PDB file of C-alpha atoms in Angstrom:
ATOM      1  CA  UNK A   1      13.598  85.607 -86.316  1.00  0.00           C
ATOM      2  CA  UNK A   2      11.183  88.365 -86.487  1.00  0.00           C
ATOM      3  CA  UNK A   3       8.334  85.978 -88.101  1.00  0.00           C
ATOM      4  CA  UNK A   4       9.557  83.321 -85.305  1.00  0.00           C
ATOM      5  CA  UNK A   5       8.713  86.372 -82.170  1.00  0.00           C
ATOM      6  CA  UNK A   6       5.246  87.433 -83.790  1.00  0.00           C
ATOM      7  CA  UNK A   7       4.819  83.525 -83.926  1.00  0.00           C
ATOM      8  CA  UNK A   8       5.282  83.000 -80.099  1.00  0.00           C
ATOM      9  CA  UNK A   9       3.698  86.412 -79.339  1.00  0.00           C
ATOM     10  CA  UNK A  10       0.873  85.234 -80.817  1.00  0.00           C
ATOM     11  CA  UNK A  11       0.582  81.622 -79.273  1.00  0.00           C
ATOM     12  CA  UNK A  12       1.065  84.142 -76.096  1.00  0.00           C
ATOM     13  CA  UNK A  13      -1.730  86.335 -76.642  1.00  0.00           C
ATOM     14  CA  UNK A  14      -4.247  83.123 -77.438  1.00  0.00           C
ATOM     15  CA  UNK A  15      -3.269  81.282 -74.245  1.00  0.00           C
ATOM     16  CA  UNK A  16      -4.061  84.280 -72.372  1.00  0.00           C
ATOM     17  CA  UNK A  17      -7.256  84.749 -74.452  1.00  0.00           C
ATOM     18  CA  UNK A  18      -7.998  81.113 -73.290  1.00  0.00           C
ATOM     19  CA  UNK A  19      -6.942  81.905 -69.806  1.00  0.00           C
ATOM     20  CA  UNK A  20     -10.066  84.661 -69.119  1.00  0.00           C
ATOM     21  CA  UNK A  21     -11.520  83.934 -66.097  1.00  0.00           C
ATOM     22  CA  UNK A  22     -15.366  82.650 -66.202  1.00  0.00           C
ATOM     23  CA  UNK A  23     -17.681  85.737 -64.800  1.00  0.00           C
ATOM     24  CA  UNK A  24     -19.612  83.826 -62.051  1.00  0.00           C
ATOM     25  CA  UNK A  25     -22.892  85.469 -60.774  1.00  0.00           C
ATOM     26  CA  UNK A  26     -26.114  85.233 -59.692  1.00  0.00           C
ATOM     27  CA  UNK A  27     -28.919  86.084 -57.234  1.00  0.00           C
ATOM     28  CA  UNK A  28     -28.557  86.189 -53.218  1.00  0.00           C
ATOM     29  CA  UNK A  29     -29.369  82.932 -51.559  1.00  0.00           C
ATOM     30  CA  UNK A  30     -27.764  82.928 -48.159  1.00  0.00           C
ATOM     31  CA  UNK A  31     -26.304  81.350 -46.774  1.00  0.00           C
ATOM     32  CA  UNK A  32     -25.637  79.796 -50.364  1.00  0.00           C
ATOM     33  CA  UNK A  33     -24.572  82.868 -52.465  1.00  0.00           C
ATOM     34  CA  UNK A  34     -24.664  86.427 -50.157  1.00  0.00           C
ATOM     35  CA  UNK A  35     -24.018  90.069 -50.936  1.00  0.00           C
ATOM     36  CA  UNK A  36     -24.449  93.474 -51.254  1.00  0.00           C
ATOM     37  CA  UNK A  37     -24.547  95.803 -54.615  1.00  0.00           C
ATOM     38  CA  UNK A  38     -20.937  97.066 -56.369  1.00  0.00           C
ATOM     39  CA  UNK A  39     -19.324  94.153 -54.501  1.00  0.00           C
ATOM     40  CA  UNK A  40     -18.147  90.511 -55.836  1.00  0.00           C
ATOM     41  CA  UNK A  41     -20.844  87.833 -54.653  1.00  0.00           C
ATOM     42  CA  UNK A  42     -19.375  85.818 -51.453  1.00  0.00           C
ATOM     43  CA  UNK A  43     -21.074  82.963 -48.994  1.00  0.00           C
ATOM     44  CA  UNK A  44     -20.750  79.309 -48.460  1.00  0.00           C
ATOM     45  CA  UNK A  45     -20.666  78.545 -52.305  1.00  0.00           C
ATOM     46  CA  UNK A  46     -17.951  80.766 -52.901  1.00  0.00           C
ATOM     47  CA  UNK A  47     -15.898  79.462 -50.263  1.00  0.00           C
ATOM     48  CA  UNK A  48     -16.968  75.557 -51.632  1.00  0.00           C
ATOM     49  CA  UNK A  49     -16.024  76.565 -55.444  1.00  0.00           C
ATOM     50  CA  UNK A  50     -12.714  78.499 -54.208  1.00  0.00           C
ATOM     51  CA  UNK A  51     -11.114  75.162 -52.865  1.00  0.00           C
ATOM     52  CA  UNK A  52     -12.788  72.946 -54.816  1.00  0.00           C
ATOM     53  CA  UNK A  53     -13.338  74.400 -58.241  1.00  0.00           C
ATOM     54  CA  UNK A  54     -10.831  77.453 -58.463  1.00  0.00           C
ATOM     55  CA  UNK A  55      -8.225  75.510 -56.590  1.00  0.00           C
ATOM     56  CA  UNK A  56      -7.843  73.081 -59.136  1.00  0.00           C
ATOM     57  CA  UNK A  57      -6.915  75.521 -62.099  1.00  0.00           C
ATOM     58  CA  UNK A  58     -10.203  76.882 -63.300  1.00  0.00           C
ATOM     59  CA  UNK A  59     -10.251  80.671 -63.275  1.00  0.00           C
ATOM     60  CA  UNK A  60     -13.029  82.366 -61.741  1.00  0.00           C
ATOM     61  CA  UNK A  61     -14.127  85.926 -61.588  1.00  0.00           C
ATOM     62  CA  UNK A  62     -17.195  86.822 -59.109  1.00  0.00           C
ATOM     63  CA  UNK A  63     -19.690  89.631 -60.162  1.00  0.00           C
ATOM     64  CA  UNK A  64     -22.135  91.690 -57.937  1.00  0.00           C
ATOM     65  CA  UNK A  65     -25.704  90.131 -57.148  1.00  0.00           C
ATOM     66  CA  UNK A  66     -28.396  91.045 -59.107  1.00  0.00           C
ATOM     67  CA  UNK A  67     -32.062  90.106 -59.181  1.00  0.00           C
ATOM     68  CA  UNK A  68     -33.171  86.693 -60.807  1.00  0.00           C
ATOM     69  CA  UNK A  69     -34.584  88.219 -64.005  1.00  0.00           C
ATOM     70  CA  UNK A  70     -31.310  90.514 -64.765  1.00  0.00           C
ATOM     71  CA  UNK A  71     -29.212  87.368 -64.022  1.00  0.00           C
ATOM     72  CA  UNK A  72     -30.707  85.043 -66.680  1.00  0.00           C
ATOM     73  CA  UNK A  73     -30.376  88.313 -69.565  1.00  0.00           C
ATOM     74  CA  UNK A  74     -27.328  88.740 -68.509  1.00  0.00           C
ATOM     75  CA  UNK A  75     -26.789  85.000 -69.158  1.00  0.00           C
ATOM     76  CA  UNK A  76     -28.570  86.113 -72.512  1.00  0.00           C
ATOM     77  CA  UNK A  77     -26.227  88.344 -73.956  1.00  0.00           C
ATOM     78  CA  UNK A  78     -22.839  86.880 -72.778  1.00  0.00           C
ATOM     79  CA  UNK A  79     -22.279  89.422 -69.890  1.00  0.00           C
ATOM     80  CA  UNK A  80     -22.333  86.979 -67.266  1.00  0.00           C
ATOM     81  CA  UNK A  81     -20.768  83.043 -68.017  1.00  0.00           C
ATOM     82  CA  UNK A  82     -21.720  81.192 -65.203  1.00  0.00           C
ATOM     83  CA  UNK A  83     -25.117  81.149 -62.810  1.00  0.00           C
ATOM     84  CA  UNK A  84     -24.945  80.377 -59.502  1.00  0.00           C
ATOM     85  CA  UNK A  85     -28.131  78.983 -58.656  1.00  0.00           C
ATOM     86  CA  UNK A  86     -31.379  78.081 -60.721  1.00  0.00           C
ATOM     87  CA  UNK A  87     -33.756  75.259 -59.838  1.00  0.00           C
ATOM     88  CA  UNK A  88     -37.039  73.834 -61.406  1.00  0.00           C
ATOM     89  CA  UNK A  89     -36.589  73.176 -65.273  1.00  0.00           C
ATOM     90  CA  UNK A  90     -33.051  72.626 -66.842  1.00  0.00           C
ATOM     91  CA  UNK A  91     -34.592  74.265 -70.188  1.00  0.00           C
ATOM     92  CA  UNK A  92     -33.940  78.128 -69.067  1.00  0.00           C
ATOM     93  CA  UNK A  93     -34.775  79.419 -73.222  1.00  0.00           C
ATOM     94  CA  UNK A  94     -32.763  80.614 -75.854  1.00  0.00           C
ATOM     95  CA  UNK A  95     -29.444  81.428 -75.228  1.00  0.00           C
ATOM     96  CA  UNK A  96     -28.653  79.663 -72.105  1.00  0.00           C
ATOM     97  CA  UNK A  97     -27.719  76.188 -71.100  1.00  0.00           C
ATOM     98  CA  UNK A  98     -28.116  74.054 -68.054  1.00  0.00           C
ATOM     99  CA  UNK A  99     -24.997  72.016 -66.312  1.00  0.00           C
ATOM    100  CA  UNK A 100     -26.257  67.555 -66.130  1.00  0.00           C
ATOM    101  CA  UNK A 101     -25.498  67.666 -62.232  1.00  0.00           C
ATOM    102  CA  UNK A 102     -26.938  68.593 -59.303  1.00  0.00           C
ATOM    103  CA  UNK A 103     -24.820  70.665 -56.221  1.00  0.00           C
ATOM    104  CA  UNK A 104     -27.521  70.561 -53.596  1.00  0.00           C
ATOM    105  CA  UNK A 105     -30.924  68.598 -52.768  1.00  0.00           C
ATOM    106  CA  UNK A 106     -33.289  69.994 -50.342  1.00  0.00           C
ATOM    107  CA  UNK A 107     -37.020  70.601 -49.110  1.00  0.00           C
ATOM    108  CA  UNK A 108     -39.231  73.266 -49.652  1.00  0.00           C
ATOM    109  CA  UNK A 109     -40.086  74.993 -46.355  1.00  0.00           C
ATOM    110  CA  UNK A 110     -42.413  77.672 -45.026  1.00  0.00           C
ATOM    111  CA  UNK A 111     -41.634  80.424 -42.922  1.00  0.00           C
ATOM    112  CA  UNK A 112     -44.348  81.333 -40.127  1.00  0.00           C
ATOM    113  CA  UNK A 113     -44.309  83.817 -36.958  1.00  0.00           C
ATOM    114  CA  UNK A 114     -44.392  82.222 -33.578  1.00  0.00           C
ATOM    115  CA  UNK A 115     -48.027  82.772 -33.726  1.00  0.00           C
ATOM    116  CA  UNK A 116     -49.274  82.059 -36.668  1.00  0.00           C
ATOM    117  CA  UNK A 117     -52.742  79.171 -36.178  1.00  0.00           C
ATOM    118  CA  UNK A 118     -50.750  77.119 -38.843  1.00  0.00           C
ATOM    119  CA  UNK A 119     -49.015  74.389 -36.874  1.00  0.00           C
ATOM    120  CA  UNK A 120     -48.205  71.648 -39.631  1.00  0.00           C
ATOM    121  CA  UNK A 121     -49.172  71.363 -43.955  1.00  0.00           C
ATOM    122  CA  UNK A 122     -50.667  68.312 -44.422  1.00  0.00           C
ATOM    123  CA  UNK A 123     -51.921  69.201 -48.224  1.00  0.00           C
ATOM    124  CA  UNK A 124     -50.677  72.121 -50.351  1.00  0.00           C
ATOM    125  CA  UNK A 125     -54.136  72.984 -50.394  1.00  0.00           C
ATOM    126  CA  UNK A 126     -54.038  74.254 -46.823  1.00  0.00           C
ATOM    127  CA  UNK A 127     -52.263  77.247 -48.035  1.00  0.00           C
ATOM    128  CA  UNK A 128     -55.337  78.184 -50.146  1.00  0.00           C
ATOM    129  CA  UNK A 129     -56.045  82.267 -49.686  1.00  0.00           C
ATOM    130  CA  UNK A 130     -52.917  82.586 -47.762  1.00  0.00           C
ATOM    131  CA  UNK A 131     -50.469  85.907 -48.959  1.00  0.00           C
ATOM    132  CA  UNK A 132     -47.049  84.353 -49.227  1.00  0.00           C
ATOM    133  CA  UNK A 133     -44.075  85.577 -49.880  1.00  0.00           C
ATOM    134  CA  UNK A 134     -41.430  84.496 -52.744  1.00  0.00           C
ATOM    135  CA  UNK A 135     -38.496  86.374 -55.134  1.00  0.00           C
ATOM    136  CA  UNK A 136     -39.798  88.092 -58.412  1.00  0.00           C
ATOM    137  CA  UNK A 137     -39.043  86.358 -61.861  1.00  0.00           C
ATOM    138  CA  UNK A 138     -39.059  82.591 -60.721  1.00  0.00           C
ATOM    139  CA  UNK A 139     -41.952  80.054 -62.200  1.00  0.00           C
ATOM    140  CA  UNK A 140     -44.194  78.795 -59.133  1.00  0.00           C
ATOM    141  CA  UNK A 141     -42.921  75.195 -58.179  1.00  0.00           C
ATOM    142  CA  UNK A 142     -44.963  72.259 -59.764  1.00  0.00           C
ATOM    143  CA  UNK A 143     -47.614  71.757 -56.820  1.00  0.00           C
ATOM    144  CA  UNK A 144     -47.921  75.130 -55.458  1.00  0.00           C
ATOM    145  CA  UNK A 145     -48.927  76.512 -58.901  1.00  0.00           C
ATOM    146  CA  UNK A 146     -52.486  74.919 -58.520  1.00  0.00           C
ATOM    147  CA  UNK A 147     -53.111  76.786 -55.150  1.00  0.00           C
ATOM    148  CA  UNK A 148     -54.601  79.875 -55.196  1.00  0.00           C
ATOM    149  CA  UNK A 149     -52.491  81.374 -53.059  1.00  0.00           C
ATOM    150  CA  UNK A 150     -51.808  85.303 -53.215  1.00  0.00           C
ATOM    151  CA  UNK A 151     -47.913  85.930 -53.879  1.00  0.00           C
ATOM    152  CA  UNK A 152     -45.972  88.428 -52.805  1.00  0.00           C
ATOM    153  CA  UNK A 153     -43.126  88.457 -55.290  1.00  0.00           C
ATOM    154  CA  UNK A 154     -39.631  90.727 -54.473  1.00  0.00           C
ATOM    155  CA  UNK A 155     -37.179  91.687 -57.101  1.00  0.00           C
ATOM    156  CA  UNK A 156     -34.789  93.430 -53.931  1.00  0.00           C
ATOM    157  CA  UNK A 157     -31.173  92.162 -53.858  1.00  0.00           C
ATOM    158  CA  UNK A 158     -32.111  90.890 -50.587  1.00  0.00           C
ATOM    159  CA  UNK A 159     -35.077  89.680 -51.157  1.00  0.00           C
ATOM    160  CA  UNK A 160     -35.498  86.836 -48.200  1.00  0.00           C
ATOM    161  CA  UNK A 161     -34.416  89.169 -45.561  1.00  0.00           C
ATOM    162  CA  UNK A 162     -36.989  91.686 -46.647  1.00  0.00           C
ATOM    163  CA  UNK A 163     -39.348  88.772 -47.108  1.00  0.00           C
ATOM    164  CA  UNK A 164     -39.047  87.759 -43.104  1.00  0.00           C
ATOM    165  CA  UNK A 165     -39.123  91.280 -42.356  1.00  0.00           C
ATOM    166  CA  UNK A 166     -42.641  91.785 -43.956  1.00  0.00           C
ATOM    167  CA  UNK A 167     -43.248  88.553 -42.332  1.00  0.00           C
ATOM    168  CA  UNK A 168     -42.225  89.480 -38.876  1.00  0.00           C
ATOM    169  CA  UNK A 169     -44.337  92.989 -39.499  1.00  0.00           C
ATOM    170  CA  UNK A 170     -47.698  91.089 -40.149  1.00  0.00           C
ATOM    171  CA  UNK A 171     -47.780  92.135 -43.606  1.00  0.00           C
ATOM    172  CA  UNK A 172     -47.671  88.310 -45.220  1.00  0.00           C
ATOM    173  CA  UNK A 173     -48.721  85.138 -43.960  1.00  0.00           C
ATOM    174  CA  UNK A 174     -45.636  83.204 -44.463  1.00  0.00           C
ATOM    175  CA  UNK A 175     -42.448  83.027 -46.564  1.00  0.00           C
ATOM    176  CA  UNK A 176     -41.647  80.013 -49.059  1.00  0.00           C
ATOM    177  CA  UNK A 177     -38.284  78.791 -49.084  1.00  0.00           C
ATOM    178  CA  UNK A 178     -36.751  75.745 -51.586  1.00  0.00           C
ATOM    179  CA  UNK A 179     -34.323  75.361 -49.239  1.00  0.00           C
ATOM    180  CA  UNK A 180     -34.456  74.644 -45.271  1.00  0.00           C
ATOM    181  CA  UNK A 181     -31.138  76.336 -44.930  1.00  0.00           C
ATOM    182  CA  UNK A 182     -32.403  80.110 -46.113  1.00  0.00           C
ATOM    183  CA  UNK A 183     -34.692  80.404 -43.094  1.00  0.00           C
ATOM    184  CA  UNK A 184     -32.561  79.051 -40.323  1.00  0.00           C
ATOM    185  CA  UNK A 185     -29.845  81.689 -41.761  1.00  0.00           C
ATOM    186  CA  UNK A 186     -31.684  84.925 -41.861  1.00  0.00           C
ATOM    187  CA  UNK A 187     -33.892  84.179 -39.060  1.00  0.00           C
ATOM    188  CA  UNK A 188     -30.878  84.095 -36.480  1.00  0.00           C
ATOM    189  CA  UNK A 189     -29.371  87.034 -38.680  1.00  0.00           C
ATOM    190  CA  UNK A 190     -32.444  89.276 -38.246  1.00  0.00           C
ATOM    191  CA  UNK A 191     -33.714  88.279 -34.911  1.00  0.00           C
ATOM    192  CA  UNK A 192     -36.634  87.241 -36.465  1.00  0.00           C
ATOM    193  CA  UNK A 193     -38.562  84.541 -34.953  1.00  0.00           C
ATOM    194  CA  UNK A 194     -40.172  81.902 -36.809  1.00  0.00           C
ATOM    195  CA  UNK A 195     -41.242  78.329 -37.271  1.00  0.00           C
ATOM    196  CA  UNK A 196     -40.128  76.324 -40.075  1.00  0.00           C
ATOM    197  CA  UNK A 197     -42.998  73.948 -41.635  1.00  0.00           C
ATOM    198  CA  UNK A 198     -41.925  71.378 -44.103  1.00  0.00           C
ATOM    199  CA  UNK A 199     -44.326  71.270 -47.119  1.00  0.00           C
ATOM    200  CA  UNK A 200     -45.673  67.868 -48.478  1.00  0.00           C
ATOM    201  CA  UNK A 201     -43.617  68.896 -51.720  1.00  0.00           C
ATOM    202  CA  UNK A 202     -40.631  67.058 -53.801  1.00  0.00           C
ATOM    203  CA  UNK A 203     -37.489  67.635 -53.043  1.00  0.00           C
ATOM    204  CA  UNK A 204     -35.767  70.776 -55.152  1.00  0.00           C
ATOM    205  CA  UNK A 205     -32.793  70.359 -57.092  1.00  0.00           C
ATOM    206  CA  UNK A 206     -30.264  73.501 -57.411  1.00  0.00           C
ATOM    207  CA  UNK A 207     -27.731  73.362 -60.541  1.00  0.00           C
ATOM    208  CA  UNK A 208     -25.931  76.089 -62.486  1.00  0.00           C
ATOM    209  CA  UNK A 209     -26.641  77.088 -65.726  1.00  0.00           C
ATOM    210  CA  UNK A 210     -24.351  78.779 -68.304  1.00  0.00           C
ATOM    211  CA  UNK A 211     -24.237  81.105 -71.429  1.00  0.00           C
ATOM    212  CA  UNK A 212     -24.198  79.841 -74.672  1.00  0.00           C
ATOM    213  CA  UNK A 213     -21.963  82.945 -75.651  1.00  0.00           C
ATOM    214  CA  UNK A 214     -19.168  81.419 -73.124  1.00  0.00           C
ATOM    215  CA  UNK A 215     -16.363  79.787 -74.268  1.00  0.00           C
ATOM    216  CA  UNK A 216     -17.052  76.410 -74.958  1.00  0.00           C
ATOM    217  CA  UNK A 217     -13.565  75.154 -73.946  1.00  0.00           C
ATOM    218  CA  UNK A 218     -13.608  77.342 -70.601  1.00  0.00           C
ATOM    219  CA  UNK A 219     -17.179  75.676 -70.145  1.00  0.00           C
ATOM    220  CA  UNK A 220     -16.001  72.474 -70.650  1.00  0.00           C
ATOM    221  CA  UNK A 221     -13.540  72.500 -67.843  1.00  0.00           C
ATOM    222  CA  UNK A 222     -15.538  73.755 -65.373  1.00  0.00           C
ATOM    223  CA  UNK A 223     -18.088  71.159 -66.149  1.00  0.00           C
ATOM    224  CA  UNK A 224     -15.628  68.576 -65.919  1.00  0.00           C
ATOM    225  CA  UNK A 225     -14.159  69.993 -62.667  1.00  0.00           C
ATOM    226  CA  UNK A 226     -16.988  71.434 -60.702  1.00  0.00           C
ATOM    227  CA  UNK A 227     -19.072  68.479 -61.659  1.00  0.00           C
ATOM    228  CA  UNK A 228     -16.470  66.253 -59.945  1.00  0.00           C
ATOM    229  CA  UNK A 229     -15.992  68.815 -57.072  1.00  0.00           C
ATOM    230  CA  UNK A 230     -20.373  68.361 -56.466  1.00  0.00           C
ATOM    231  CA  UNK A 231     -20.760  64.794 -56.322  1.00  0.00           C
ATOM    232  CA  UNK A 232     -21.388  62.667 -53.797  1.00  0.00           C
ATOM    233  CA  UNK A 233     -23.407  65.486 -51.957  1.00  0.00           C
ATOM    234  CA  UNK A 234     -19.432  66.848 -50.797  1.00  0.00           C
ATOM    235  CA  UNK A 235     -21.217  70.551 -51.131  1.00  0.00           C
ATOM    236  CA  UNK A 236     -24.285  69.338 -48.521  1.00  0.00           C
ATOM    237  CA  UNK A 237     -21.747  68.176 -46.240  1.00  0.00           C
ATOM    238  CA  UNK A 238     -19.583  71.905 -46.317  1.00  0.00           C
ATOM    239  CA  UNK A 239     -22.813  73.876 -46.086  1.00  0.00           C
ATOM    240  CA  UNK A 240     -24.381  71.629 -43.180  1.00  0.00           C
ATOM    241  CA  UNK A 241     -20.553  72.104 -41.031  1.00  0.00           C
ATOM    242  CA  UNK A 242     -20.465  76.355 -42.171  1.00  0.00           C
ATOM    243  CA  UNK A 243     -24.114  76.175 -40.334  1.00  0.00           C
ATOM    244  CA  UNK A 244     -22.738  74.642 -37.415  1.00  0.00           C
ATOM    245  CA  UNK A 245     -20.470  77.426 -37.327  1.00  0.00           C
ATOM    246  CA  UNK A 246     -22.703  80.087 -37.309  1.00  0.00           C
ATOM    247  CA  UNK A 247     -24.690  78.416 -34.968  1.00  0.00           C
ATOM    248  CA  UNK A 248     -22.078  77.975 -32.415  1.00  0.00           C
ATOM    249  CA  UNK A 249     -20.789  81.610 -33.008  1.00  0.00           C
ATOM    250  CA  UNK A 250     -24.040  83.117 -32.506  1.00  0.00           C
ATOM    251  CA  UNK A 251     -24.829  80.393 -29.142  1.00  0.00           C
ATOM    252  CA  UNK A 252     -21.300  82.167 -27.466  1.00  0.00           C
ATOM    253  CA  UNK A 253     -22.230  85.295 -28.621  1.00  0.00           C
ATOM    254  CA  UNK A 254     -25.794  84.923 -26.974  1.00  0.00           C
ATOM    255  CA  UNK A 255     -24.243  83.812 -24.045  1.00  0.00           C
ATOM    256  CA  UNK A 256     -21.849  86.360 -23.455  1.00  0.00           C
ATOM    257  CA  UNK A 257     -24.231  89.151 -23.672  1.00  0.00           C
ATOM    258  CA  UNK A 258     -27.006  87.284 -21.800  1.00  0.00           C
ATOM    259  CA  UNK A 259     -23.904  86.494 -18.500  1.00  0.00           C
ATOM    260  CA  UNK A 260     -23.329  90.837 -18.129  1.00  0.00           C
TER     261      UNK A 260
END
């Protein structure tokens, strides 16, 4: 009887071994992935990967934001499972490995004041001389790495607002976005206003990437799942209606303070 409990308690003790949630993290992209330091990462992927991902049985647990470079060691030595966001090459080096699927396809944007001379990019090499900014610890995109173009690299938390900020100060040119989301977001956040140029660039794709010190079974099944839970561009469609939201939101809010 006694051999029979310490058998079941055990079994008991592996399942909940097996049962440890996945430590999800990453870097702030917002609307994508926001937050703040000490506190679990939320936004519109969060929300997505709650119903979608965590709703169907995989456990979850979200960590703080940190900056790019700390998230990838921390992918290193096992102290983070899951990241969020990467995008470029799928070969991230030793000790970390890249999901097969896509979440989210989008174009590479520029962020310009009002009155800034540059009306349109016709060629990357327009951007020639021009002080750009861009987050710390990220490879220039294929294309934009043969421009000489002086970059001004942030490793803050929140480093796209601080990016429009220096932007809206005259203290950059422009700021580069991979995404046409980003700038839409934060420039109706910070009352910053800007005009979004689409660069003659390919499209980027964001994935996840994952530790190699993870549990292989735990990794397994969120492939599986959140793979299934991405397709078809289901994620586009979510972020696309949560902008709509905000939009709307902000047009009442507007509105309402512009009718006293």
């Amino acid at each position: 009887m006694k051999r029979f409990l310490a058998t079941c308690l055990l079994l008991a003790g592996c399942a909940l071994a097996q049962a440890a949630p996945l430590k999800v993290g990453g870097f702030v992209v917002a609307p994508l992935i926001s937050g703040q330091p000490g506190v679990p990462l939320h936004g519109v992927l969060r929300d997505f990967m709650e119903l979608h991902v965590a709703g169907r049985g995989v456990a979850l647990e979200w960590m703080p934001p940190s900056s790019l470079s700390r998230a990838m060691e921390s992918l290193r030595n096992g102290s983070l499972d899951i990241l969020l966001l990467t995008s470029g090459s799928q070969d991230r080096g030793p000790g970390i490995g890249s999901f097969d699927w896509t979440y989210l396809r989008t174009q590479p944007h520029l962020a310009v004041r009002r009155d800034s001379p540059l009306q349109s990019v016709a060629t990357l090499q327009a951007l020639a001389g021009m002080e750009i900014g861009w987050v710390a610890g990220s490879e220039i995109p294929e294309g934009l790495n043969r421009v000489p173009i002086r970059w001004q690299r942030l490793a803050a938390t929140d480093w796209q607002a601080a990016n429009l900020r220096k932007l809206q100060a005259g203290r950059m040119d422009a700021a580069f976005f991979e995404n046409e989301f980003s700038p839409r977001y934060y420039a109706q956040r910070e009352g910053v206003d800007v005009r979004l140029l689409r660069l003659p660039m390919a499209e980027r794709h964001f994935f996840m990437a994952y530790s190699l010190k993870a549990d292989p079974k735990a990794i397994a099944q969120f492939d599986k799942v959140a793979g299934a839970a991405f397709a078809d561009e289901q994620f586009r469609q979510f972020l696309e209606q949560a902008m709509r939201r905000q939009a709307s939101v902000r047009w009442r809010t507007d509105g309402a303070v512009a009718g006293r």
